[in-house]
């Protein structure tokens, strides 16, 4: 994308943005994916198994010298947070880690034989569950396994990040994480209001977060990110305003501001939340707009789906240079072409194939005991999938679609190929979500809030009516 086009994207939430009428909100308040992949996980095929994956990947990958991304999933949590939609196992029994670590090591051996042990790991992310469920010795052991089976690096350009549950970590553990090579931290903050914390069963004080943030800065972590959620029970403009003021005071480099999706029929823990305590769709828009205004006034930039960053942060610089990327962990600056996901339910993306590991622990263990990469389902992307994936990635990351580039790369006539989609895009243009500029597509400030809706236009699987329950867009 041309830099001049990026500079045209204004970075402010105007008064008119906050004055959406109810009809517009109702129109775009539909369920849809977050597009951390395309096709999305519900469209993976259970027939695509380990044997097929190994046949598809093995020949090419061993001669591949491009960098690699790694994701490690630690599924255990000490307590349940009622809003949670992650794949986790809630237990206070710390001994469960032993069996898991042993199987992770085995998976690393099998996966690295397939991906190649020689490829430099530029991006590493520990997610969960709660990675800090593991104690210091176990985290050290895990890094030792990773270093044995893959080529970790100490390059300054690496992005090695870990999700932190502030309730399960000490300041000494932060020093250890730095020593193990992590340079980015992601703290689950969610909301500082006590009534909200009680309703979601997640109690953590401001002092706790402040202390952790200060300690992380002392240890010179490159980037500190906070996860916040809007749409939680009992959140009001006043309560969320106070939370955001506290966040701004602590000044994290990145803020992921997620929309709570209430899907109690899918996620059992959410049944502990009374839907009558939740803000309405209109109230959620007001909450989002309030927070966006405050963050932007405090010099954060809304870079797209759920994310605000400081102008000094690498993600902002990457977007300015049209180098921002998106994968299962969200936005990234140095995503490698291939990602190996390790652990129960982890997803790998290799050579235009996606696979997801077994989602149940026992199934994961059993397949590894049989010396198999524990795959649950997957998909081999068609040319059409790759084309649509690239379009969705460009819109999500650049807030812009260069139609000429797409035509050239895929040898298509965009307006002919996507003639049905263009009718929907013109409708969105009338609603102010985007504009056409010299044949190319530019997402407006309001459109940034509706990025999922714009991407959904290009989702062939949604068009085909694949029945999947997603969270609502707003
Ligand atoms: S939100 Fe995080 S810490 Fe809470 S139950 Fe879910 S995975 Fe565990």
Coordinates of N, CA, C and O and ligand atoms in Angstrom, one line a residue, residues 77 79-81 83-86 88 90 128-130 165 167 202, ligand 1:
X77 N -5.6 -23.5 34.1 CA -5.9 -22.3 34.8 C -6.2 -22.7 36.3 O -6.9 -23.7 36.5
X79 N -8.2 -20.8 38.3 CA -9.5 -20.4 38.6 C -10.3 -20.1 37.3 O -9.6 -19.8 36.3
X80 N -11.6 -20.2 37.3 CA -12.4 -19.9 36.1 C -12.8 -18.5 36.1 O -13.2 -17.9 37.1
X81 N -12.6 -17.8 34.9 CA -13.2 -16.5 34.7 C -14.4 -16.7 33.9 O -14.4 -17.4 32.9
X83 N -16.3 -15.2 31.9 CA -16.4 -14.7 30.5 C -15.6 -15.6 29.5 O -15.7 -15.4 28.3
X84 N -14.8 -16.5 30.0 CA -13.8 -17.2 29.2 C -14.4 -18.0 28.1 O -15.3 -18.8 28.2
X85 N -13.7 -17.9 26.9 CA -14.1 -18.7 25.7 C -12.9 -19.5 25.2 O -12.9 -20.0 24.1
X86 N -11.8 -19.6 26.1 CA -10.6 -20.2 25.6 C -10.7 -21.8 25.9 O -11.5 -22.2 26.7
X88 N -9.4 -24.4 27.9 CA -8.6 -24.5 29.1 C -9.1 -25.6 30.0 O -10.2 -26.1 29.8
X90 N -9.5 -26.2 34.1 CA -9.4 -25.5 35.4 C -9.0 -26.5 36.5 O -9.8 -27.5 36.7
X128 N -2.7 -19.3 26.4 CA -3.4 -20.3 27.2 C -4.9 -20.1 27.1 O -5.4 -19.4 26.3
X129 N -5.6 -20.7 28.2 CA -5.1 -21.1 29.5 C -4.2 -20.0 30.2 O -4.3 -18.9 29.9
X130 N -3.3 -20.5 31.0 CA -2.4 -19.6 31.7 C -1.0 -20.2 31.6 O -0.6 -21.1 32.4
X165 N -1.1 -14.0 33.6 CA -2.2 -13.8 34.5 C -1.6 -13.1 35.7 O -0.8 -13.8 36.5
X167 N -2.4 -12.6 38.6 CA -2.7 -13.3 39.9 C -1.7 -14.4 40.1 O -1.7 -15.0 41.2
X202 N -13.0 -12.6 38.6 CA -11.6 -12.3 38.3 C -11.2 -11.1 39.1 O -11.4 -9.9 38.7
Ligands
LIG1 S1 -9.7 -16.0 30.9 FE1 -7.7 -16.8 30.9 S2 -7.2 -17.2 33.0 FE2 -9.4 -17.0 32.9 S3 -10.2 -19.0 32.7 FE3 -9.9 -18.2 30.6 S4 -7.9 -18.9 30.0 FE4 -8.0 -19.1 32.2

